[in-house]
Short mmCIF file of C-alpha atoms in Angstrom, two decimals:
data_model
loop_
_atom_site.label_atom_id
_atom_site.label_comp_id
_atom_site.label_asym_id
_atom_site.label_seq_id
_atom_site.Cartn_x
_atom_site.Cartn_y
_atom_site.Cartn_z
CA UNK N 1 14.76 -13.81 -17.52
CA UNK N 2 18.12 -13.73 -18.71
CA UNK N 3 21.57 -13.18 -17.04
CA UNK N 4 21.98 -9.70 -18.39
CA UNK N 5 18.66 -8.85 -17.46
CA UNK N 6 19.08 -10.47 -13.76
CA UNK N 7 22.30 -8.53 -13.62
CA UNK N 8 20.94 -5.00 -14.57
CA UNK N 9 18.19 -5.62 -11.93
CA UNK N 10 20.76 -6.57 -9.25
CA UNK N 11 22.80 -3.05 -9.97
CA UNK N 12 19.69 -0.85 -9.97
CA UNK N 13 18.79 -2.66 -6.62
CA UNK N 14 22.31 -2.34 -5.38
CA UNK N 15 22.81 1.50 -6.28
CA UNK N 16 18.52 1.93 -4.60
CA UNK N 17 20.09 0.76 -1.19
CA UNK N 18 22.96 2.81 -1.41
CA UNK N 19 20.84 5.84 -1.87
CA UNK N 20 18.55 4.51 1.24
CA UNK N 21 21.61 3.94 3.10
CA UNK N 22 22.53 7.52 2.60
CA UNK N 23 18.68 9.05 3.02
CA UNK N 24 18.71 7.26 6.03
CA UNK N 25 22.01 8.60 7.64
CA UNK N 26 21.36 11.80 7.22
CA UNK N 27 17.69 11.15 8.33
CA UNK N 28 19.28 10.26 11.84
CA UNK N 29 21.55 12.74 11.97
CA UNK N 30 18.54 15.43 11.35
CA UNK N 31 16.38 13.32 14.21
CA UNK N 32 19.38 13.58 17.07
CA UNK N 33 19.79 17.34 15.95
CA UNK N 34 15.94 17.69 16.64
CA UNK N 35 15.94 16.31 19.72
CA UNK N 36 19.03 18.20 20.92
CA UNK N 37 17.38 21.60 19.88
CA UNK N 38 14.12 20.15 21.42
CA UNK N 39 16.37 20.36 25.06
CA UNK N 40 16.97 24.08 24.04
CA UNK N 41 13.64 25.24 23.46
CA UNK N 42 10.63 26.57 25.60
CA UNK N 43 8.06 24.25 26.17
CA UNK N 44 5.51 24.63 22.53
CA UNK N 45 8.62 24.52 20.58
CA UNK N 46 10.04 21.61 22.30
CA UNK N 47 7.04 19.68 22.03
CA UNK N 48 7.46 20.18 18.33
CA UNK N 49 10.67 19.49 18.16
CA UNK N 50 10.36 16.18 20.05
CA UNK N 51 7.45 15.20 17.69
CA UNK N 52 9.72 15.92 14.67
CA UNK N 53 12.31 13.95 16.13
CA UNK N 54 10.11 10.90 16.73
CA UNK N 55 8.75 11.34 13.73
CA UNK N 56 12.10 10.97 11.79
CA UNK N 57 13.29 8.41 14.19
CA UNK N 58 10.49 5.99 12.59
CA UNK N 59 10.95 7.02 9.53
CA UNK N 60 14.82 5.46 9.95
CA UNK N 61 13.56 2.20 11.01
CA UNK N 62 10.69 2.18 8.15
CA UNK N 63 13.72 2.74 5.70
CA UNK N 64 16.02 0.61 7.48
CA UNK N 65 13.64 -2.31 6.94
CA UNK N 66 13.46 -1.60 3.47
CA UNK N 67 17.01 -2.30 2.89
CA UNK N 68 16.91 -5.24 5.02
CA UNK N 69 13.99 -6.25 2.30
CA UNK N 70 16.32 -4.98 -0.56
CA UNK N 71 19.20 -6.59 0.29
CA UNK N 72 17.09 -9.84 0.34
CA UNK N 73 15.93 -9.11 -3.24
CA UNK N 74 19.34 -9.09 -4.55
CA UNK N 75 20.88 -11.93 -2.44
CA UNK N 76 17.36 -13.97 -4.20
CA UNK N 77 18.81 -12.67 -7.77
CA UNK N 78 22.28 -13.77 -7.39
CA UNK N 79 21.08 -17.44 -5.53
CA UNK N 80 18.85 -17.28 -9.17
CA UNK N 81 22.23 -16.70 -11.20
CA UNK N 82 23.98 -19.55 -9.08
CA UNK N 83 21.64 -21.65 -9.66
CA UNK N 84 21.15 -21.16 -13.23
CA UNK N 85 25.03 -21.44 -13.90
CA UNK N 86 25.60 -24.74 -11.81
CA UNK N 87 25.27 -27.54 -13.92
CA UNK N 88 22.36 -30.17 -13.07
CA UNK N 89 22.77 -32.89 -10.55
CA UNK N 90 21.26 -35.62 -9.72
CA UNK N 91 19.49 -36.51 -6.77
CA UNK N 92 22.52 -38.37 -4.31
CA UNK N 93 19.27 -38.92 -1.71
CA UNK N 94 17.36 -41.58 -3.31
CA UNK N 95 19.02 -45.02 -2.79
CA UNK N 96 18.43 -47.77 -5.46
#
Protein backbone atom coordinates (compact mmCIF):
# COMPACT_ATOMS: atom_id res chain seq x y z
CA UNK A 1 0.00 0.00 0.00
CA UNK A 2 1.43 3.21 -0.60
CA UNK A 3 2.07 6.34 1.60
CA UNK A 4 -0.74 8.32 0.08
CA UNK A 5 -2.96 5.56 0.36
CA UNK A 6 -1.84 4.80 4.19
CA UNK A 7 -2.34 8.48 4.74
CA UNK A 8 -5.95 8.83 3.30
CA UNK A 9 -6.85 5.77 5.47
CA UNK A 10 -5.34 7.35 8.62
CA UNK A 11 -7.62 10.73 8.00
CA UNK A 12 -10.86 8.84 7.30
CA UNK A 13 -10.03 6.85 10.57
CA UNK A 14 -9.10 10.00 12.36
CA UNK A 15 -12.26 12.16 11.28
CA UNK A 16 -14.59 8.25 12.16
CA UNK A 17 -13.38 8.75 15.86
CA UNK A 18 -14.07 12.21 15.99
CA UNK A 19 -17.60 11.61 14.95
CA UNK A 20 -17.73 8.60 17.71
CA UNK A 21 -16.26 10.89 20.11
CA UNK A 22 -19.07 13.26 19.50
CA UNK A 23 -22.04 10.37 19.14
CA UNK A 24 -20.82 9.28 22.23
CA UNK A 25 -20.96 12.60 24.28
CA UNK A 26 -24.06 13.39 23.52
CA UNK A 27 -25.08 9.67 24.03
CA UNK A 28 -24.13 10.29 27.81
CA UNK A 29 -25.49 13.34 28.15
CA UNK A 30 -29.04 11.83 26.82
CA UNK A 31 -28.39 8.64 29.41
CA UNK A 32 -27.83 11.09 32.72
CA UNK A 33 -30.92 13.15 31.41
CA UNK A 34 -32.86 9.74 31.40
CA UNK A 35 -32.04 8.78 34.52
CA UNK A 36 -32.69 12.20 36.09
CA UNK A 37 -36.29 12.24 34.53
CA UNK A 38 -36.48 8.51 35.59
CA UNK A 39 -36.28 10.16 39.54
CA UNK A 40 -39.28 12.37 38.36
CA UNK A 41 -41.57 9.92 37.13
CA UNK A 42 -44.27 7.48 38.62
CA UNK A 43 -43.26 4.14 38.90
CA UNK A 44 -44.11 2.45 34.86
CA UNK A 45 -42.51 5.46 33.49
CA UNK A 46 -39.54 5.32 35.64
CA UNK A 47 -38.94 1.86 35.00
CA UNK A 48 -38.71 2.90 31.40
CA UNK A 49 -36.80 5.55 31.84
CA UNK A 50 -34.18 3.65 33.90
CA UNK A 51 -34.12 0.93 31.14
CA UNK A 52 -33.45 3.65 28.52
CA UNK A 53 -30.84 4.98 30.55
CA UNK A 54 -29.03 1.66 30.98
CA UNK A 55 -29.54 1.00 27.77
CA UNK A 56 -27.61 4.12 26.47
CA UNK A 57 -25.15 3.83 29.23
CA UNK A 58 -23.84 0.51 27.36
CA UNK A 59 -24.17 1.73 24.35
CA UNK A 60 -21.28 4.53 25.55
CA UNK A 61 -18.97 1.90 26.62
CA UNK A 62 -19.69 -0.32 23.31
CA UNK A 63 -18.66 2.95 21.39
CA UNK A 64 -16.05 3.92 23.69
CA UNK A 65 -14.27 0.63 22.97
CA UNK A 66 -14.51 1.21 19.47
CA UNK A 67 -12.39 4.19 19.57
CA UNK A 68 -10.05 2.61 21.86
CA UNK A 69 -9.92 -0.08 18.77
CA UNK A 70 -9.75 2.90 16.26
CA UNK A 71 -7.27 4.72 17.72
CA UNK A 72 -5.16 1.47 17.64
CA UNK A 73 -5.78 1.18 13.87
CA UNK A 74 -4.27 4.43 13.17
CA UNK A 75 -1.37 4.38 15.73
CA UNK A 76 -0.67 0.59 13.54
CA UNK A 77 -0.78 2.88 10.19
CA UNK A 78 1.54 5.50 11.25
CA UNK A 79 4.13 2.67 13.14
CA UNK A 80 3.61 1.19 9.17
CA UNK A 81 4.71 4.73 7.71
CA UNK A 82 7.69 4.86 10.31
CA UNK A 83 8.75 1.96 9.50
CA UNK A 84 8.61 2.17 5.87
CA UNK A 85 10.50 5.64 5.90
CA UNK A 86 13.42 4.53 8.30
CA UNK A 87 16.13 3.34 6.38
CA UNK A 88 17.24 -0.47 6.90
CA UNK A 89 19.53 -1.56 9.66
CA UNK A 90 21.28 -4.15 10.41
CA UNK A 91 20.99 -6.48 13.07
CA UNK A 92 23.53 -4.83 16.15
CA UNK A 93 22.38 -8.33 18.18
CA UNK A 94 24.26 -10.94 16.48
CA UNK A 95 27.97 -10.94 17.54
CA UNK A 96 30.60 -12.27 15.02
Amino acid sequence: MSNEELQLIKQELEQFITELEKFNHYAKLLGINAAIEAVKQEESMRRAMEIIATGLNDLTESCSVMIDRTRGHVLNIEQQHLDEASPARPDDTKKH
